[in-house]
Every structure is written in structure tokens, then in C-alpha cells.
Short mmCIF file of C-alpha atoms in Angstrom, two decimals:
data_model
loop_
_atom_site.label_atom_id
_atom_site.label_comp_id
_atom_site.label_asym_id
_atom_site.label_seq_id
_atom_site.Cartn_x
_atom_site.Cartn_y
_atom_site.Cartn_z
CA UNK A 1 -70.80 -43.88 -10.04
CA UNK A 2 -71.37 -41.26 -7.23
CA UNK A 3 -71.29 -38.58 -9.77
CA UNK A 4 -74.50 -40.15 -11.64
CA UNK A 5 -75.88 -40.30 -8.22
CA UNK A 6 -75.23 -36.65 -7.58
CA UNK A 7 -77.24 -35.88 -10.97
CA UNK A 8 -80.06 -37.60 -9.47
CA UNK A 9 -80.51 -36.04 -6.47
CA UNK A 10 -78.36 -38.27 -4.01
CA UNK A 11 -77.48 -35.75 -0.38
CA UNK A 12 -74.74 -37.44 0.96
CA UNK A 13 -71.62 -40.04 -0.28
CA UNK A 14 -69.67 -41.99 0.95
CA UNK A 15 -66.53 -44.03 -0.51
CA UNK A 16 -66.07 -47.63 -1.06
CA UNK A 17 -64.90 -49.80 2.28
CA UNK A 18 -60.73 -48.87 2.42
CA UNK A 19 -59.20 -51.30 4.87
CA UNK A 20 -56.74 -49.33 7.49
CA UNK A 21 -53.79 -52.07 7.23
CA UNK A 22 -53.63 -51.31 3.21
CA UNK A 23 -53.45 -47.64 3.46
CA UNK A 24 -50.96 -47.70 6.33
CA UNK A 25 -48.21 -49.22 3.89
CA UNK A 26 -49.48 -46.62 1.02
CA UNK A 27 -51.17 -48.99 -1.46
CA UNK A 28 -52.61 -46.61 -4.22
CA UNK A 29 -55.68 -48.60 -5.04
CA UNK A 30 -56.66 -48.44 -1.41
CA UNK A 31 -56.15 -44.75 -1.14
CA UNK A 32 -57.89 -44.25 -4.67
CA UNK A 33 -61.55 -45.51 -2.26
CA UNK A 34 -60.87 -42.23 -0.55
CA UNK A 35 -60.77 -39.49 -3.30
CA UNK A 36 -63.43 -37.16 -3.65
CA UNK A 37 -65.07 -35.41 -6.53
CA UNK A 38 -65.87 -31.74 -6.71
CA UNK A 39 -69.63 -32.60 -7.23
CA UNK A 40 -69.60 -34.21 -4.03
CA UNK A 41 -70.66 -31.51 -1.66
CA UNK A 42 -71.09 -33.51 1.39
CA UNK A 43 -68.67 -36.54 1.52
CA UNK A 44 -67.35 -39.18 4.01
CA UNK A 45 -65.08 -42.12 3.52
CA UNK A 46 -65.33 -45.35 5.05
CA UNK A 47 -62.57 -47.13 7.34
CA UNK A 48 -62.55 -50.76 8.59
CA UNK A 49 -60.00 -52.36 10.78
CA UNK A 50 -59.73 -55.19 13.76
CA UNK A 51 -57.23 -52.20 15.71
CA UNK A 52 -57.23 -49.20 17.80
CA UNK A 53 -53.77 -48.45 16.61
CA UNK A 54 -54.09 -48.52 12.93
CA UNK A 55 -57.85 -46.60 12.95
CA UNK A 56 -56.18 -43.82 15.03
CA UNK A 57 -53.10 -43.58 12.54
CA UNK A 58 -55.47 -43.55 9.62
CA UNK A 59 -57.31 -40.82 11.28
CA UNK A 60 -53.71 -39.17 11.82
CA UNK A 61 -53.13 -39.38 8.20
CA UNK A 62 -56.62 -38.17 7.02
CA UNK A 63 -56.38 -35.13 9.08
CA UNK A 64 -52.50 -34.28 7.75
CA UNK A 65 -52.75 -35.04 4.44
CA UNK A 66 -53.67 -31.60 3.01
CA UNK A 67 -55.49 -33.13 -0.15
CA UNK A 68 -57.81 -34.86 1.90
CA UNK A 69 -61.17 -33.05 2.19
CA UNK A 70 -63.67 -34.99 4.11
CA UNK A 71 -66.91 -34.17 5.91
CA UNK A 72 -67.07 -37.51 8.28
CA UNK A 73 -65.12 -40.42 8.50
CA UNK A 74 -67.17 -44.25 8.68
CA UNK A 75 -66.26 -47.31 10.26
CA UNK A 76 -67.36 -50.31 8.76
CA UNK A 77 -68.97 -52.80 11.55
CA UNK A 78 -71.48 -54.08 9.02
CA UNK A 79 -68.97 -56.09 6.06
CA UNK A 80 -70.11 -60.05 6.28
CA UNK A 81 -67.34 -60.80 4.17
CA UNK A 82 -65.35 -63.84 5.88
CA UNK A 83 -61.68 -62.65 5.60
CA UNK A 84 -62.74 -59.13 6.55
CA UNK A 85 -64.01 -60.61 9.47
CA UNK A 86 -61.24 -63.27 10.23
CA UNK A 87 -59.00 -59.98 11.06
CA UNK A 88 -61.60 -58.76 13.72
CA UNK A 89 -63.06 -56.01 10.90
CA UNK A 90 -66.25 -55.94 9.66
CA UNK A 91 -69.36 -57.01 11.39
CA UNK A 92 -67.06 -59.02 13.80
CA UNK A 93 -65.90 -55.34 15.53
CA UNK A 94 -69.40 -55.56 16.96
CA UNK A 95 -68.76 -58.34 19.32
CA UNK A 96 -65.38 -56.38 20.43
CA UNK A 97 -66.38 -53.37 22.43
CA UNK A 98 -63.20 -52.76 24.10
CA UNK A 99 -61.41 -52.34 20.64
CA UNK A 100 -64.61 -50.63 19.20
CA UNK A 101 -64.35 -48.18 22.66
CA UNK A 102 -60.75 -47.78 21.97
CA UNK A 103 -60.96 -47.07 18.05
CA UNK A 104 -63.78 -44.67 18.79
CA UNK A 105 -61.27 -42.97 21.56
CA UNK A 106 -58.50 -42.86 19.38
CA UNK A 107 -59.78 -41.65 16.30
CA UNK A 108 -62.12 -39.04 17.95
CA UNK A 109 -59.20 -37.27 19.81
CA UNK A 110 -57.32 -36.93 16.25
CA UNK A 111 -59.96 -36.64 13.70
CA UNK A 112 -61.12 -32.84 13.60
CA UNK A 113 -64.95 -33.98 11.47
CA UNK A 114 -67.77 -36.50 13.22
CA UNK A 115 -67.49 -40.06 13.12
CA UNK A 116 -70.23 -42.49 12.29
CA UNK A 117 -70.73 -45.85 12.68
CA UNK A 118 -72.04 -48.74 10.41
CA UNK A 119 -73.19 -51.92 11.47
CA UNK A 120 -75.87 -54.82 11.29
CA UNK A 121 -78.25 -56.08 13.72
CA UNK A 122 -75.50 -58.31 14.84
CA UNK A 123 -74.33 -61.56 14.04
CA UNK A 124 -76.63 -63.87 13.46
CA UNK A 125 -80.38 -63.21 12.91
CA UNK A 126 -81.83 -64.79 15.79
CA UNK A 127 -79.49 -62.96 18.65
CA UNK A 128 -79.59 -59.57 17.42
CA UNK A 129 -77.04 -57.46 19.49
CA UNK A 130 -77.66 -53.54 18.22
CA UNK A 131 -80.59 -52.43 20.35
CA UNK A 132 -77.87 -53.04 23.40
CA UNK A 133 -74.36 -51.89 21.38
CA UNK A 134 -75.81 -48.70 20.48
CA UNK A 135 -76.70 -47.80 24.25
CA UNK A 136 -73.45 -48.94 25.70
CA UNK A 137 -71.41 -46.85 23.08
CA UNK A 138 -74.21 -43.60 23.94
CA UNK A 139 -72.92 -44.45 27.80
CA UNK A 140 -69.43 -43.83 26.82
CA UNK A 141 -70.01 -40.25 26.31
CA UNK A 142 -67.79 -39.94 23.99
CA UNK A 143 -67.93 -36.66 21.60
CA UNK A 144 -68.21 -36.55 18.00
CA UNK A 145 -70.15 -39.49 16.87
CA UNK A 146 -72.70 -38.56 14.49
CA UNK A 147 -74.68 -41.04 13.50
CA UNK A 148 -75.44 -45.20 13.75
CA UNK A 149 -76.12 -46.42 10.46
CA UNK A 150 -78.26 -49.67 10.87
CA UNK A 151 -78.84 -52.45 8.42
CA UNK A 152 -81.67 -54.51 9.22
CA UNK A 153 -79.92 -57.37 8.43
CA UNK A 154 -77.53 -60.02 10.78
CA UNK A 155 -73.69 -61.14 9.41
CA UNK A 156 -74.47 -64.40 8.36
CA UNK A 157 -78.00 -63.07 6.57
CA UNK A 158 -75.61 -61.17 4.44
CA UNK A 159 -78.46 -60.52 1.99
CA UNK A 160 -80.61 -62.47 2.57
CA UNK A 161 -84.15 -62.23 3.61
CA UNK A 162 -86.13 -58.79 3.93
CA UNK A 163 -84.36 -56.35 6.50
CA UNK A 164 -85.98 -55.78 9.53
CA UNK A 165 -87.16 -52.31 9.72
CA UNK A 166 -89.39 -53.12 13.09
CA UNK A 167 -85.94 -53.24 15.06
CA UNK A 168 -84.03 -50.82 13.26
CA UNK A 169 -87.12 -48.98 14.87
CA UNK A 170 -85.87 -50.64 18.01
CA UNK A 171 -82.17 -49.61 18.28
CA UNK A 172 -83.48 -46.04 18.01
CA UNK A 173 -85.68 -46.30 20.95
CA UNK A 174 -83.12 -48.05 23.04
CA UNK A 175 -81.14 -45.39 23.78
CA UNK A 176 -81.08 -44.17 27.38
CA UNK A 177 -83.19 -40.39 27.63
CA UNK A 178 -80.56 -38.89 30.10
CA UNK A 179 -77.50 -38.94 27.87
CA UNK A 180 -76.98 -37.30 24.59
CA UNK A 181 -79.11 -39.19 21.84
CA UNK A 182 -77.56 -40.75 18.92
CA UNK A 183 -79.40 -39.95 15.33
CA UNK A 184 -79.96 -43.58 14.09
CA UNK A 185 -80.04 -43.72 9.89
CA UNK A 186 -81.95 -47.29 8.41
CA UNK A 187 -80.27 -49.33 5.58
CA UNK A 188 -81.99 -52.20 3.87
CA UNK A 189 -84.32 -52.65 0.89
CA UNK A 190 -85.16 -49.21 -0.18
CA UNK A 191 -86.02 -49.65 -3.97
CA UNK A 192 -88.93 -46.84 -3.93
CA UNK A 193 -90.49 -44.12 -2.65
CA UNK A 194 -93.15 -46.19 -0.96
CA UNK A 195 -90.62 -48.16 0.49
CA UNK A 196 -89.05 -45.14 1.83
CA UNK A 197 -92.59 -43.87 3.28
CA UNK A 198 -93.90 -47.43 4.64
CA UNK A 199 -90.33 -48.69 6.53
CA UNK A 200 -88.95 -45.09 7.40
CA UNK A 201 -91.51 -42.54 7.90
CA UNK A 202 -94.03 -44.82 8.85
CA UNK A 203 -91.58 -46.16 11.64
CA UNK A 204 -91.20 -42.53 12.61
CA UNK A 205 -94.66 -41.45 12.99
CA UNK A 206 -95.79 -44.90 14.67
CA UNK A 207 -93.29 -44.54 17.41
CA UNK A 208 -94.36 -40.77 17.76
CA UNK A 209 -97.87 -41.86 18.63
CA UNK A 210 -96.79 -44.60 20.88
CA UNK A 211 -95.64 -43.99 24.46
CA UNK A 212 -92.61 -45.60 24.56
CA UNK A 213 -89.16 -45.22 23.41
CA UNK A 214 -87.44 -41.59 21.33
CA UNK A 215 -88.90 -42.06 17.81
CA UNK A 216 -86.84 -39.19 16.99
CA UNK A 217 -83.63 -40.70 17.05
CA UNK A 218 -84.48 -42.57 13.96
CA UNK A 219 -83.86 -40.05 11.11
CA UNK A 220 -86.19 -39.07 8.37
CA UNK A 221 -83.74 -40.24 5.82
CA UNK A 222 -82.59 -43.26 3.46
CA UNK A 223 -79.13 -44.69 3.11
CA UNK A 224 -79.18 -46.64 -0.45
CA UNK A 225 -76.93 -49.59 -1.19
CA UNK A 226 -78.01 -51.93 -3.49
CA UNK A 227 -81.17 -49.89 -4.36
CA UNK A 228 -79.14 -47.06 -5.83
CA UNK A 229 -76.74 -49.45 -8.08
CA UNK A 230 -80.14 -50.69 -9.39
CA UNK A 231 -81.66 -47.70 -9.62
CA UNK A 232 -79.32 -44.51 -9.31
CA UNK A 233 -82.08 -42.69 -10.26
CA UNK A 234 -83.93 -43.60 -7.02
CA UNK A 235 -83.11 -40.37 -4.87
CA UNK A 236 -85.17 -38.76 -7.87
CA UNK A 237 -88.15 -40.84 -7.26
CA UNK A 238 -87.67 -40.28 -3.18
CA UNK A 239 -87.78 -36.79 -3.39
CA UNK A 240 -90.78 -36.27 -5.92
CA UNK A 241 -92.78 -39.34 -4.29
CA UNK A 242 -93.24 -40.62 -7.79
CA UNK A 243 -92.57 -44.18 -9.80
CA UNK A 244 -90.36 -43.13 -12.47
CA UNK A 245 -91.13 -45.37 -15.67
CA UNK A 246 -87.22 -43.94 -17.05
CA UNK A 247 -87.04 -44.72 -21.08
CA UNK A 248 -84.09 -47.09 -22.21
CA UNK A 249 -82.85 -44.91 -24.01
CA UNK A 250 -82.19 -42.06 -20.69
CA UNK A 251 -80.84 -44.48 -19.25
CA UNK A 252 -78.56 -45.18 -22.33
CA UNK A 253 -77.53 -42.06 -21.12
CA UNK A 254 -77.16 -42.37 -17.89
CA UNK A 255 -74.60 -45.13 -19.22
CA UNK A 256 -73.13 -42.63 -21.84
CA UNK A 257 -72.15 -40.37 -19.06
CA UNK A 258 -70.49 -43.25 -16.70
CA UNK A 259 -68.12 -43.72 -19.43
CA UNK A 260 -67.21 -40.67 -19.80
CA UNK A 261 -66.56 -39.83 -16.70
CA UNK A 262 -64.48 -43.46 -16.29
CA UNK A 263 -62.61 -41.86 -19.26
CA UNK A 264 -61.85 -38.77 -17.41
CA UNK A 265 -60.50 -40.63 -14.48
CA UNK A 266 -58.13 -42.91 -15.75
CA UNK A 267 -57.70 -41.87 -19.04
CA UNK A 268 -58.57 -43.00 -22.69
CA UNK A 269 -55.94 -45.27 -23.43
CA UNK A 270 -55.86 -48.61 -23.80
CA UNK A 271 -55.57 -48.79 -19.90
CA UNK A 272 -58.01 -46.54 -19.33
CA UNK A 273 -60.61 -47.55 -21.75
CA UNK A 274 -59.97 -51.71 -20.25
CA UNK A 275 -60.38 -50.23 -16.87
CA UNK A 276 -63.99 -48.00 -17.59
CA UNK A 277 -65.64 -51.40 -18.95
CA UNK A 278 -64.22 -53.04 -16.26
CA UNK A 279 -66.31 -51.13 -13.96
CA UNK A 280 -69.09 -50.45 -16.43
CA UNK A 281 -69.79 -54.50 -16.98
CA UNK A 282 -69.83 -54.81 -13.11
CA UNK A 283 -72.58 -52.16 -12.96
CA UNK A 284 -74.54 -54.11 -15.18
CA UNK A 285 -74.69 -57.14 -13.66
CA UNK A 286 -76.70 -54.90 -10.82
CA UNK A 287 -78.37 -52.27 -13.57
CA UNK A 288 -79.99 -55.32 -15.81
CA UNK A 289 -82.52 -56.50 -12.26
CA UNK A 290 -84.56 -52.96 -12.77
CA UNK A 291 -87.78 -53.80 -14.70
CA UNK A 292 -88.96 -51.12 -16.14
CA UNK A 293 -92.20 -49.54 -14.23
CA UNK A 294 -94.39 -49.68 -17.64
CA UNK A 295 -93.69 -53.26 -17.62
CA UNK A 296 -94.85 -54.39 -14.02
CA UNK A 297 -98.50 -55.78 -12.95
CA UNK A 298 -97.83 -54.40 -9.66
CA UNK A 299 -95.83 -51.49 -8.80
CA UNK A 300 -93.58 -51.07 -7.03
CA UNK A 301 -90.96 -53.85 -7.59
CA UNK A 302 -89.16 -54.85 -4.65
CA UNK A 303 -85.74 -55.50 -3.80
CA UNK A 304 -85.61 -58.85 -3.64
CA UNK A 305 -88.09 -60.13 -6.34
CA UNK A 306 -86.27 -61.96 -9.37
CA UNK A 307 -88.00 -61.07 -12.73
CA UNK A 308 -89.46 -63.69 -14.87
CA UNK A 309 -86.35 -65.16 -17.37
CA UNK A 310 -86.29 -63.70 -21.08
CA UNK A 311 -88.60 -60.75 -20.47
CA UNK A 312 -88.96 -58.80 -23.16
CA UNK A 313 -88.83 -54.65 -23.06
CA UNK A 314 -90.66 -52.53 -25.21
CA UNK A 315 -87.68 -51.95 -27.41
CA UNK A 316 -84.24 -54.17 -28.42
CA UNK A 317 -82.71 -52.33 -25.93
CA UNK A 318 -84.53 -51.68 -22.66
CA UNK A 319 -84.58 -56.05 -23.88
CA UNK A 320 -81.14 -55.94 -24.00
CA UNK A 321 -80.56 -54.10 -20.75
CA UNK A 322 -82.94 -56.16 -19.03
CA UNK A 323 -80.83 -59.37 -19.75
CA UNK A 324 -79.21 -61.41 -17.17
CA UNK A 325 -76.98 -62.68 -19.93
CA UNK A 326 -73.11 -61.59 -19.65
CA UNK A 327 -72.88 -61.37 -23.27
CA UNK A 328 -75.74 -59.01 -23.77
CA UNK A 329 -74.30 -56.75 -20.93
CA UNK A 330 -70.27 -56.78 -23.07
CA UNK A 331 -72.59 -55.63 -26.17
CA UNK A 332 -73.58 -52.75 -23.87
CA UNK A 333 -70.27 -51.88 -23.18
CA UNK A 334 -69.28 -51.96 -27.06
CA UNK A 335 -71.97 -49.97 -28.30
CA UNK A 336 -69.97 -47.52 -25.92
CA UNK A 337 -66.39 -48.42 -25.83
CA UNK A 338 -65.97 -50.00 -28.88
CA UNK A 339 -65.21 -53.72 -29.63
CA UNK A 340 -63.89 -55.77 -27.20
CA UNK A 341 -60.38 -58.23 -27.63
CA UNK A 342 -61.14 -61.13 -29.38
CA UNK A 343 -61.62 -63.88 -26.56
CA UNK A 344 -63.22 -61.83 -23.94
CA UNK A 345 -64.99 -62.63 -21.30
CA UNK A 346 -66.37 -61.26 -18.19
CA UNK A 347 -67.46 -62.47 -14.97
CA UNK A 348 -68.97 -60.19 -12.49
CA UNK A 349 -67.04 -60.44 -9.16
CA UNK A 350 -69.84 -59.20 -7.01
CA UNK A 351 -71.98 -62.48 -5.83
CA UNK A 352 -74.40 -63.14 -3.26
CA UNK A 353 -76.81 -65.80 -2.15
CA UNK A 354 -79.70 -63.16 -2.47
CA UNK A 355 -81.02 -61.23 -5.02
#
């Protein structure tokens, strides 16, 4: 997936969540989340843990194991997910600052690239907590951190709700002007270029022309989540300030190119072939919420609108693709993998309460 991203213009990526007590005893699947791609010119990987101890000998590992090329290391203080959270991980590392001050300590005096630091606006929406972590941790004076990612969004919101770009603004202008700033990145409903004008640059210039608070702080850049696994094609439409009305059948390619780079990976046996669409299917149960721009009364669509049901596409398969049926996404996958086993069925694992 971060390879199609790189075609379309994507900066910066980072790998999938790795949790610090899975890598310590040497599971593979949990050091697979860390491997990096030669296309991948600028690449982190992303840590979470409840413990000083195991993010320092993590950061011992990364830094020893010679196959490891990485540009910045992530913690994850943003995950809502309950038993991520249950171990002190996750969005619940917010509310811990002597273990976050600890971990920061630790893995800052092994690690030999910057840190930075995802979370939320804290943990539930109506006592948001970053626009005073972020300060405290700038107090701490601690070298290497290079960045607070922010989603505008509170643990139990999850996904729910429109992200809060007004104090995403905030955090950024909390920091104290004495002590070395901070660059703050915003995460949270980027699904177009206008998006990315109104709730970044907007934010950027408005605090500029106001009197109060360092505007700068807050970067002049996007960090994608669910945006780019509807839309990979989004840092495209970013860059050249443009709605992109993208044909079925490019991104037919776009699809033909996933699998063969799945195929690549982990092979084209039997193994290989169940595992790329494995992945593929679980794409499409984010790819099939796009509606195509030629299709829309009102551009642009926004992250959190639900299309009408049974929309039609101006072809059988930008129809097809546009289908929130699981069926219509395995006949997808076949027109690209082949049949699959009689008896199949999928279920996509990702679920949320939001759109």
C-alpha cells in the first residue's frame, strides 16, 4: 500500500502500529510492520507500549540491527483501541507523563534519528488534555523530538464526529516562546485539496494575522489516514490543488499494481496469492466509499458523508467498485487473482462506529 502511495506523490511513511512487548520476544509478523521499501525515501516506524523499559530496548534493537534503516521512530499515544489501552499504550500513555517522560528519556539517549509523537486531543472530547501535554513535554527540554502529530479527535470519539482543526490550531500556539518550539503536524479528515487549504493553511495564515500564540509551529503539511486508504491518489490532488475525477478503469490499475506488488512480497503461491487478497479485500472495504468526482452535485465529498445505497457509476465497474457489497468487492479480487475456494467468504476486520 505505501508503494501506491509513493506513485502518487505521498512525502513521508510511516509503518503500521508494532507493539514493543511483541517484538521484544521476536514475533515475525510484528517485525514485518517495520520493513521498509526502497521507494520509501523518507520512512519512520511506529512504536506503542505502556513501558519505559521495553520502548528503550526496542530503540536498542532498532539502532543494532544493521537491516534496519529508519529516518524517525513514532510512538503511538493516539490508538483508541480498548486492549491497547488496557496495557497503558495507546491514547491512555497521554494521561501517564512520568512513563511518557521516561520513554521519551530512554529512547532518546539510544535512538541515533528524531522521535515524534502521536496523539489525540485527549481522552474524552469534552476535557481535551493536548494544548497542556504538549507544553509540559516542550519544558522537559529534552533533545530530539521532532514533531507532535495531532488528531483532532478524543479516545472515546475514535472516529467519530468531524476533527477539530480550531484546537489542533490551539496545541500549536500553546507552547511556551522561551523554549525550543515543537513543529505540530494536523491529522483528521483530509479527503481534498480544499480540505487541506481551509483546516491547514487557513489555520496557518489566521493565526499569523492574529496577535496571539506561534502560528508557525503548526506545519504547512497533511498527515493522511483514512483519506489516503480512500483515496491514495489524494497527495496528487494536494499538490496540484485540483479534484481529480480518476477513471475506473486507472484505478483498475492502481489495483493491478497492489497485487503485484502483494505477489512480490510474499510470493505467488498458494500462500502468497491467499495472503495478497487478504489484504486486497480489506482495502476495498475502504476503496468502495470514494464516489467518483463526475458523479457528485457538490464537490468535494467529505470524509464522513455516506453515499446514497446502490449508486450507480458510469460504467459496470466504477458500479462495481462503488459497492458496499462484500461479494462485489471478492469479484474484484478474482478478476485479479483468479477464482476464489468454493465457500469463501470475507469479512473486513477493520470496523468503526463512523464512516
Amino acid at each position: 500500500f505505501r508503494r501506491i502511495m509513493k506513485q502518487y506523490g505521498a512525502d513521508i511513511t510511516c509503518g503500521e502500529m508494532a507493539l514493543s512487548d511483541q517484538l521484544l520476544s521476536g514475533k515475525p509478523s510484528e517485525w514485518a510492520l517495520l520493513k521498509r521499501h526502497p521507494c520509501e525515501d523518507v520512512f519512520g516506524v511506529q512504536i506503542a507500549s505502556g513501558h519505559a523499559d521495553q520502548f528503550t530496548r526496542v530503540a536498542e534493537l532498532l539502532t543494532n540491527e544493521e537491516s534496519m534503516e529508519i529516518d524517525f521512530v513514532d510512538l503511538n499515544l493516539g490508538c483508541p483501541i480498548d486492549m491497547i489501552c488496557e496495557k497503558g499504550a495507546g491514547a491512555s500513555l497521554m494521561l501517564r507523563e512520568r512513563k511518557l517522560k521516561a520513554s521519551l528519556v530512554g529512547i532518546l539517549n539510544v535512538l541515533q534519528c528524531p522521535v515524534t509523537i502521536k496523539m489525540r486531543t485527549g481522552w474524552n472530547e469534552k476535557e481535551p488534555i493536548a494544548h497542556q501535554l504538549v507544553p509540559k513535554i516542550q519544558s522537559w527540554g529534552i533533545d530530539g523530538i521532532g514533531a507532535v502529530m495531532i488528531h483532532g479527535r478524543s479516545r472515546l470519539q475514535r472516529y467519530s464526529r468531524v476533527a477539530k482543526w480550531d484546537y489542533i490550531a490551539k496545541v500549536a500556539s500553546s507552547q511556551k516562546p522561551d523554549l525550543q518550539q515543537i513543529p505540530v503536524i494536523g491529522n483528521g479528515d483530509i479527503f481534498s485539496y480544499t480540505d487541506y487549504e481551509e483546516k491547514i493553511l487557513n489555520q496557518i495564515n489566521n493565526g499569523e494575522e492574529g496577535d496571539g500564540g506561534n502560528a508557525s509551529n503548526l506545519l504547512p503539511t497533511a498527515m493522511l489516514g483514512r483519506g489516503a486508504l480512500i483515496k491514495p491518489w489524494l497527495p496528487t490532488e494536494i499538490k496540484e490543488r485540483r479534484h481529480w475525477d480518476i477513471s475506473a478503469s486507472e484505478r483498475f490499475d492502481m489495483l493491478k499494481d497492489f497485487v503485484k506488488f502483494g505477489l512480490e512480497h510474499w510470493g505467488s503461491d498458494q500462500q502468497g496469492l491467499n495472503q495478497t487478497r487478504r489484504f486486497l479485500l480489506e482495502w476495498l472495504s475502504f476503496l468502495h466509499r470514494y464516489v467518483p468526482v463526475g458523479l457528485l452535485e457538490v464537490t468535494p465529498q467529505y470524509m464522513n458523508q455516506r453515499p446514497p445505497n446502490n449508486m450507480c457509476g458510469r460504467s459496470d465497474l466504477e458500479t462495481m467498485m462503488m459497492s458496499k457489497n462484500c461479494a462485489d468487492w471478492i469479484k474484484i479480487s478474482e478478476m485479479l487473482l483468479g477464482p476464489v475456494p468454493e465457500g469463501f467468504l470475507f469479512e473486513p476486520k477493520h470496523k468503526a462506529n463512523s464512516y
